Amino acid sequence: ALVSYMRAIEILSTPDQAADPRLKETLHKAMREAIRASDVLRRLRDFYRTGTAQLGELDVASAVDEVVSSFRERAIRQGTSLVVELGVLPRTAADRTQLQMVLHNLVANALDVLTKTPADRRRLTISGRVDGGTLALAVADTGTGVSTDVADQLFEPFVTDKPDGMGL
């Protein structure tokens, strides 16, 4: 996302072009993505060093919204309906950065696979619910699903069916 925003900034700021009002908004998005990337790297370093999460009181809906906002334009460009159905969720103890890293990867993977789905069936839904004191989030898409080659190993590190995937 950061690279895409930086390319857009480069295009919007060419000397032969009049000042584009989208430049400031695109700069803000690039800055937000750079800060997110920095947070992710710091949290990964801390997690690998200590093995512990940094729990804090978390507004799950706002954490989800931040992730969704970084993908909304991509979803629109590829004709994917991106739906968030969270309802009213309680604040909870969680590691914001870790939750957002997981959601970011799930949404990115879903959008990748949905490019191979007929345009009229491209839908990605993030839903949330509380059941018996447990808060659950789900990311679902109308894509083809996980290939049978990797289904049995889905949660093993570095297993993927994507040519450029990391399997994390």
PDB file of C-alpha atoms in Angstrom:
ATOM      1  CA  ALA A   1       0.000   0.000   0.000  1.00  0.00           C
ATOM      2  CA  LEU A   2       2.797   2.388   0.879  1.00  0.00           C
ATOM      3  CA  VAL A   3       4.513   1.900  -2.476  1.00  0.00           C
ATOM      4  CA  SER A   4       1.226   2.472  -4.330  1.00  0.00           C
ATOM      5  CA  TYR A   5       0.577   5.700  -2.430  1.00  0.00           C
ATOM      6  CA  MET A   6       4.119   6.894  -3.089  1.00  0.00           C
ATOM      7  CA  ARG A   7       3.710   6.218  -6.825  1.00  0.00           C
ATOM      8  CA  ALA A   8       0.450   8.171  -6.785  1.00  0.00           C
ATOM      9  CA  ILE A   9       2.185  11.043  -4.999  1.00  0.00           C
ATOM     10  CA  GLU A  10       4.899  11.016  -7.639  1.00  0.00           C
ATOM     11  CA  ILE A  11       2.280  11.253 -10.402  1.00  0.00           C
ATOM     12  CA  LEU A  12       0.204  13.904  -8.609  1.00  0.00           C
ATOM     13  CA  SER A  13       3.217  16.105  -7.934  1.00  0.00           C
ATOM     14  CA  THR A  14       4.791  16.278 -11.385  1.00  0.00           C
ATOM     15  CA  PRO A  15       5.962  19.831 -12.193  1.00  0.00           C
ATOM     16  CA  ASP A  16       3.884  20.121 -15.382  1.00  0.00           C
ATOM     17  CA  GLN A  17       0.651  19.402 -13.528  1.00  0.00           C
ATOM     18  CA  ALA A  18      -1.469  21.899 -11.571  1.00  0.00           C
ATOM     19  CA  ALA A  19      -1.744  21.284  -7.822  1.00  0.00           C
ATOM     20  CA  ASP A  20      -4.013  18.273  -7.380  1.00  0.00           C
ATOM     21  CA  PRO A  21      -6.266  18.317  -4.293  1.00  0.00           C
ATOM     22  CA  ARG A  22      -5.768  14.548  -3.921  1.00  0.00           C
ATOM     23  CA  LEU A  23      -2.066  15.045  -3.175  1.00  0.00           C
ATOM     24  CA  LYS A  24      -2.533  15.959   0.504  1.00  0.00           C
ATOM     25  CA  GLU A  25      -4.907  13.038   1.135  1.00  0.00           C
ATOM     26  CA  THR A  26      -2.550  10.615  -0.615  1.00  0.00           C
ATOM     27  CA  LEU A  27       0.387  11.907   1.444  1.00  0.00           C
ATOM     28  CA  HIS A  28      -1.653  11.318   4.606  1.00  0.00           C
ATOM     29  CA  LYS A  29      -2.439   7.745   3.513  1.00  0.00           C
ATOM     30  CA  ALA A  30       1.224   7.073   2.723  1.00  0.00           C
ATOM     31  CA  MET A  31       2.264   8.406   6.120  1.00  0.00           C
ATOM     32  CA  ARG A  32      -0.370   6.231   7.844  1.00  0.00           C
ATOM     33  CA  GLU A  33       0.886   3.128   5.996  1.00  0.00           C
ATOM     34  CA  ALA A  34       4.518   3.934   6.869  1.00  0.00           C
ATOM     35  CA  ILE A  35       3.588   4.259  10.552  1.00  0.00           C
ATOM     36  CA  ARG A  36       1.638   0.981  10.364  1.00  0.00           C
ATOM     37  CA  ALA A  37       4.615  -0.784   8.767  1.00  0.00           C
ATOM     38  CA  SER A  38       6.903   0.597  11.468  1.00  0.00           C
ATOM     39  CA  ASP A  39       4.518  -0.616  14.185  1.00  0.00           C
ATOM     40  CA  VAL A  40       4.332  -4.069  12.627  1.00  0.00           C
ATOM     41  CA  LEU A  41       8.105  -4.394  12.418  1.00  0.00           C
ATOM     42  CA  ARG A  42       8.563  -3.171  15.992  1.00  0.00           C
ATOM     43  CA  ARG A  43       5.887  -5.563  17.293  1.00  0.00           C
ATOM     44  CA  LEU A  44       7.366  -8.511  15.391  1.00  0.00           C
ATOM     45  CA  ARG A  45      10.808  -7.724  16.797  1.00  0.00           C
ATOM     46  CA  ASP A  46       9.385  -7.417  20.335  1.00  0.00           C
ATOM     47  CA  PHE A  47       7.320 -10.584  19.971  1.00  0.00           C
ATOM     48  CA  TYR A  48      10.263 -12.645  18.714  1.00  0.00           C
ATOM     49  CA  ARG A  49      12.477 -11.242  21.458  1.00  0.00           C
ATOM     50  CA  THR A  50      10.049 -11.763  24.366  1.00  0.00           C
ATOM     51  CA  GLY A  51       7.344 -14.119  23.047  1.00  0.00           C
ATOM     52  CA  THR A  52       4.645 -11.978  24.627  1.00  0.00           C
ATOM     53  CA  ALA A  53       1.832  -9.869  23.258  1.00  0.00           C
ATOM     54  CA  GLN A  54       1.248  -6.278  24.318  1.00  0.00           C
ATOM     55  CA  LEU A  55      -2.299  -6.448  25.586  1.00  0.00           C
ATOM     56  CA  GLY A  56      -4.317  -3.303  25.951  1.00  0.00           C
ATOM     57  CA  GLU A  57      -7.969  -2.338  25.998  1.00  0.00           C
ATOM     58  CA  LEU A  58      -9.045  -2.425  22.376  1.00  0.00           C
ATOM     59  CA  ASP A  59     -11.976  -1.038  20.430  1.00  0.00           C
ATOM     60  CA  VAL A  60     -12.161  -3.881  17.905  1.00  0.00           C
ATOM     61  CA  ALA A  61     -14.407  -1.971  15.508  1.00  0.00           C
ATOM     62  CA  SER A  62     -11.893   0.866  15.166  1.00  0.00           C
ATOM     63  CA  ALA A  63      -9.021  -1.611  14.669  1.00  0.00           C
ATOM     64  CA  VAL A  64     -11.004  -3.359  11.916  1.00  0.00           C
ATOM     65  CA  ASP A  65     -11.944  -0.014  10.364  1.00  0.00           C
ATOM     66  CA  GLU A  66      -8.283   0.999  10.097  1.00  0.00           C
ATOM     67  CA  VAL A  67      -7.472  -2.208   8.218  1.00  0.00           C
ATOM     68  CA  VAL A  68     -10.508  -1.918   5.953  1.00  0.00           C
ATOM     69  CA  SER A  69      -9.719   1.704   5.103  1.00  0.00           C
ATOM     70  CA  SER A  70      -6.319   0.672   3.744  1.00  0.00           C
ATOM     71  CA  PHE A  71      -8.001  -1.796   1.352  1.00  0.00           C
ATOM     72  CA  ARG A  72     -11.194   0.021   0.392  1.00  0.00           C
ATOM     73  CA  GLU A  73      -9.811   1.657  -2.765  1.00  0.00           C
ATOM     74  CA  ARG A  74      -8.238  -1.599  -3.943  1.00  0.00           C
ATOM     75  CA  ALA A  75     -11.552  -3.412  -3.452  1.00  0.00           C
ATOM     76  CA  ILE A  76     -13.398  -0.735  -5.430  1.00  0.00           C
ATOM     77  CA  ARG A  77     -10.840  -0.883  -8.258  1.00  0.00           C
ATOM     78  CA  GLN A  78     -11.220  -4.637  -8.623  1.00  0.00           C
ATOM     79  CA  GLY A  79     -15.016  -4.572  -8.251  1.00  0.00           C
ATOM     80  CA  THR A  80     -15.160  -6.368  -4.907  1.00  0.00           C
ATOM     81  CA  SER A  81     -17.929  -5.622  -2.453  1.00  0.00           C
ATOM     82  CA  LEU A  82     -16.230  -5.083   0.924  1.00  0.00           C
ATOM     83  CA  VAL A  83     -18.760  -5.440   3.738  1.00  0.00           C
ATOM     84  CA  VAL A  84     -18.199  -4.977   7.473  1.00  0.00           C
ATOM     85  CA  GLU A  85     -20.863  -6.424   9.783  1.00  0.00           C
ATOM     86  CA  LEU A  86     -19.646  -5.923  13.324  1.00  0.00           C
ATOM     87  CA  GLY A  87     -22.698  -4.717  15.161  1.00  0.00           C
ATOM     88  CA  VAL A  88     -21.935  -3.522  18.681  1.00  0.00           C
ATOM     89  CA  LEU A  89     -18.827  -5.197  20.036  1.00  0.00           C
ATOM     90  CA  PRO A  90     -17.444  -4.695  23.539  1.00  0.00           C
ATOM     91  CA  ARG A  91     -13.958  -3.370  24.154  1.00  0.00           C
ATOM     92  CA  THR A  92     -11.608  -6.241  24.815  1.00  0.00           C
ATOM     93  CA  ALA A  93      -8.049  -6.978  25.905  1.00  0.00           C
ATOM     94  CA  ALA A  94      -5.943  -7.618  22.813  1.00  0.00           C
ATOM     95  CA  ASP A  95      -2.761  -6.666  21.020  1.00  0.00           C
ATOM     96  CA  ARG A  96      -3.938  -4.117  18.432  1.00  0.00           C
ATOM     97  CA  THR A  97      -0.945  -4.524  16.125  1.00  0.00           C
ATOM     98  CA  GLN A  98      -1.078  -8.316  16.111  1.00  0.00           C
ATOM     99  CA  LEU A  99      -4.829  -8.322  15.443  1.00  0.00           C
ATOM    100  CA  GLN A 100      -4.383  -5.848  12.612  1.00  0.00           C
ATOM    101  CA  MET A 101      -1.507  -7.866  11.108  1.00  0.00           C
ATOM    102  CA  VAL A 102      -3.718 -10.957  10.981  1.00  0.00           C
ATOM    103  CA  LEU A 103      -6.666  -9.043   9.523  1.00  0.00           C
ATOM    104  CA  HIS A 104      -4.409  -7.287   7.021  1.00  0.00           C
ATOM    105  CA  ASN A 105      -3.063 -10.627   5.745  1.00  0.00           C
ATOM    106  CA  LEU A 106      -6.505 -12.242   5.574  1.00  0.00           C
ATOM    107  CA  VAL A 107      -8.023  -9.303   3.680  1.00  0.00           C
ATOM    108  CA  ALA A 108      -5.048  -9.071   1.301  1.00  0.00           C
ATOM    109  CA  ASN A 109      -5.239 -12.806   0.574  1.00  0.00           C
ATOM    110  CA  ALA A 110      -8.989 -12.621   0.025  1.00  0.00           C
ATOM    111  CA  LEU A 111      -8.652  -9.721  -2.399  1.00  0.00           C
ATOM    112  CA  ASP A 112      -5.906 -11.588  -4.262  1.00  0.00           C
ATOM    113  CA  VAL A 113      -8.061 -14.668  -4.786  1.00  0.00           C
ATOM    114  CA  LEU A 114     -11.161 -12.645  -5.656  1.00  0.00           C
ATOM    115  CA  THR A 115      -9.463 -11.334  -8.810  1.00  0.00           C
ATOM    116  CA  LYS A 116     -10.003 -14.864 -10.190  1.00  0.00           C
ATOM    117  CA  THR A 117     -13.707 -14.817  -9.268  1.00  0.00           C
ATOM    118  CA  PRO A 118     -16.372 -13.566 -11.703  1.00  0.00           C
ATOM    119  CA  ALA A 119     -16.904  -9.832 -11.109  1.00  0.00           C
ATOM    120  CA  ASP A 120     -20.561 -10.223 -10.131  1.00  0.00           C
ATOM    121  CA  ARG A 121     -19.636 -12.639  -7.294  1.00  0.00           C
ATOM    122  CA  ARG A 122     -16.720 -10.760  -5.673  1.00  0.00           C
ATOM    123  CA  ARG A 123     -17.638 -10.233  -2.027  1.00  0.00           C
ATOM    124  CA  LEU A 124     -15.488  -9.951   1.086  1.00  0.00           C
ATOM    125  CA  THR A 125     -17.189  -9.800   4.468  1.00  0.00           C
ATOM    126  CA  ILE A 126     -15.688  -9.081   7.876  1.00  0.00           C
ATOM    127  CA  SER A 127     -18.088  -9.928  10.660  1.00  0.00           C
ATOM    128  CA  GLY A 128     -17.961  -9.948  14.414  1.00  0.00           C
ATOM    129  CA  ARG A 129     -20.035 -11.382  17.221  1.00  0.00           C
ATOM    130  CA  VAL A 130     -19.940 -12.187  20.898  1.00  0.00           C
ATOM    131  CA  ASP A 131     -20.860 -15.731  21.877  1.00  0.00           C
ATOM    132  CA  GLY A 132     -20.693 -16.926  25.465  1.00  0.00           C
ATOM    133  CA  GLY A 133     -18.241 -14.238  26.482  1.00  0.00           C
ATOM    134  CA  THR A 134     -15.962 -14.854  23.488  1.00  0.00           C
ATOM    135  CA  LEU A 135     -15.532 -12.191  20.843  1.00  0.00           C
ATOM    136  CA  ALA A 136     -15.099 -13.709  17.376  1.00  0.00           C
ATOM    137  CA  LEU A 137     -14.128 -12.060  14.106  1.00  0.00           C
ATOM    138  CA  ALA A 138     -14.547 -13.767  10.738  1.00  0.00           C
ATOM    139  CA  VAL A 139     -13.173 -12.883   7.329  1.00  0.00           C
ATOM    140  CA  ALA A 140     -15.072 -14.612   4.513  1.00  0.00           C
ATOM    141  CA  ASP A 141     -14.901 -14.277   0.764  1.00  0.00           C
ATOM    142  CA  THR A 142     -16.608 -15.778  -2.252  1.00  0.00           C
ATOM    143  CA  GLY A 143     -13.326 -16.954  -3.794  1.00  0.00           C
ATOM    144  CA  THR A 144     -12.341 -20.487  -4.716  1.00  0.00           C
ATOM    145  CA  GLY A 145     -11.065 -21.426  -1.265  1.00  0.00           C
ATOM    146  CA  VAL A 146      -7.813 -23.047  -0.245  1.00  0.00           C
ATOM    147  CA  SER A 147      -6.389 -25.553  -2.716  1.00  0.00           C
ATOM    148  CA  THR A 148      -6.503 -29.190  -1.694  1.00  0.00           C
ATOM    149  CA  ASP A 149      -2.688 -29.265  -2.012  1.00  0.00           C
ATOM    150  CA  VAL A 150      -2.256 -27.071   1.072  1.00  0.00           C
ATOM    151  CA  ALA A 151      -5.517 -27.562   3.001  1.00  0.00           C
ATOM    152  CA  ASP A 152      -4.059 -30.183   5.379  1.00  0.00           C
ATOM    153  CA  GLN A 153      -1.019 -27.998   6.087  1.00  0.00           C
ATOM    154  CA  LEU A 154      -2.787 -24.644   6.162  1.00  0.00           C
ATOM    155  CA  PHE A 155      -1.544 -23.560   9.585  1.00  0.00           C
ATOM    156  CA  GLU A 156       2.049 -24.721   9.163  1.00  0.00           C
ATOM    157  CA  PRO A 157       4.596 -21.933   8.651  1.00  0.00           C
ATOM    158  CA  PHE A 158       5.684 -21.163   5.079  1.00  0.00           C
ATOM    159  CA  VAL A 159       3.060 -23.380   3.408  1.00  0.00           C
ATOM    160  CA  THR A 160       1.336 -21.581   0.549  1.00  0.00           C
ATOM    161  CA  ASP A 161      -0.064 -22.148  -2.913  1.00  0.00           C
ATOM    162  CA  LYS A 162       0.731 -18.609  -4.066  1.00  0.00           C
ATOM    163  CA  PRO A 163       3.854 -18.292  -6.246  1.00  0.00           C
ATOM    164  CA  ASP A 164       5.010 -15.195  -4.350  1.00  0.00           C
ATOM    165  CA  GLY A 165       3.400 -16.062  -1.004  1.00  0.00           C
ATOM    166  CA  MET A 166       5.216 -16.465   2.292  1.00  0.00           C
ATOM    167  CA  GLY A 167       2.776 -18.824   3.984  1.00  0.00           C
ATOM    168  CA  LEU A 168       2.571 -16.827   7.201  1.00  0.00           C
TER     169      LEU A 168
END
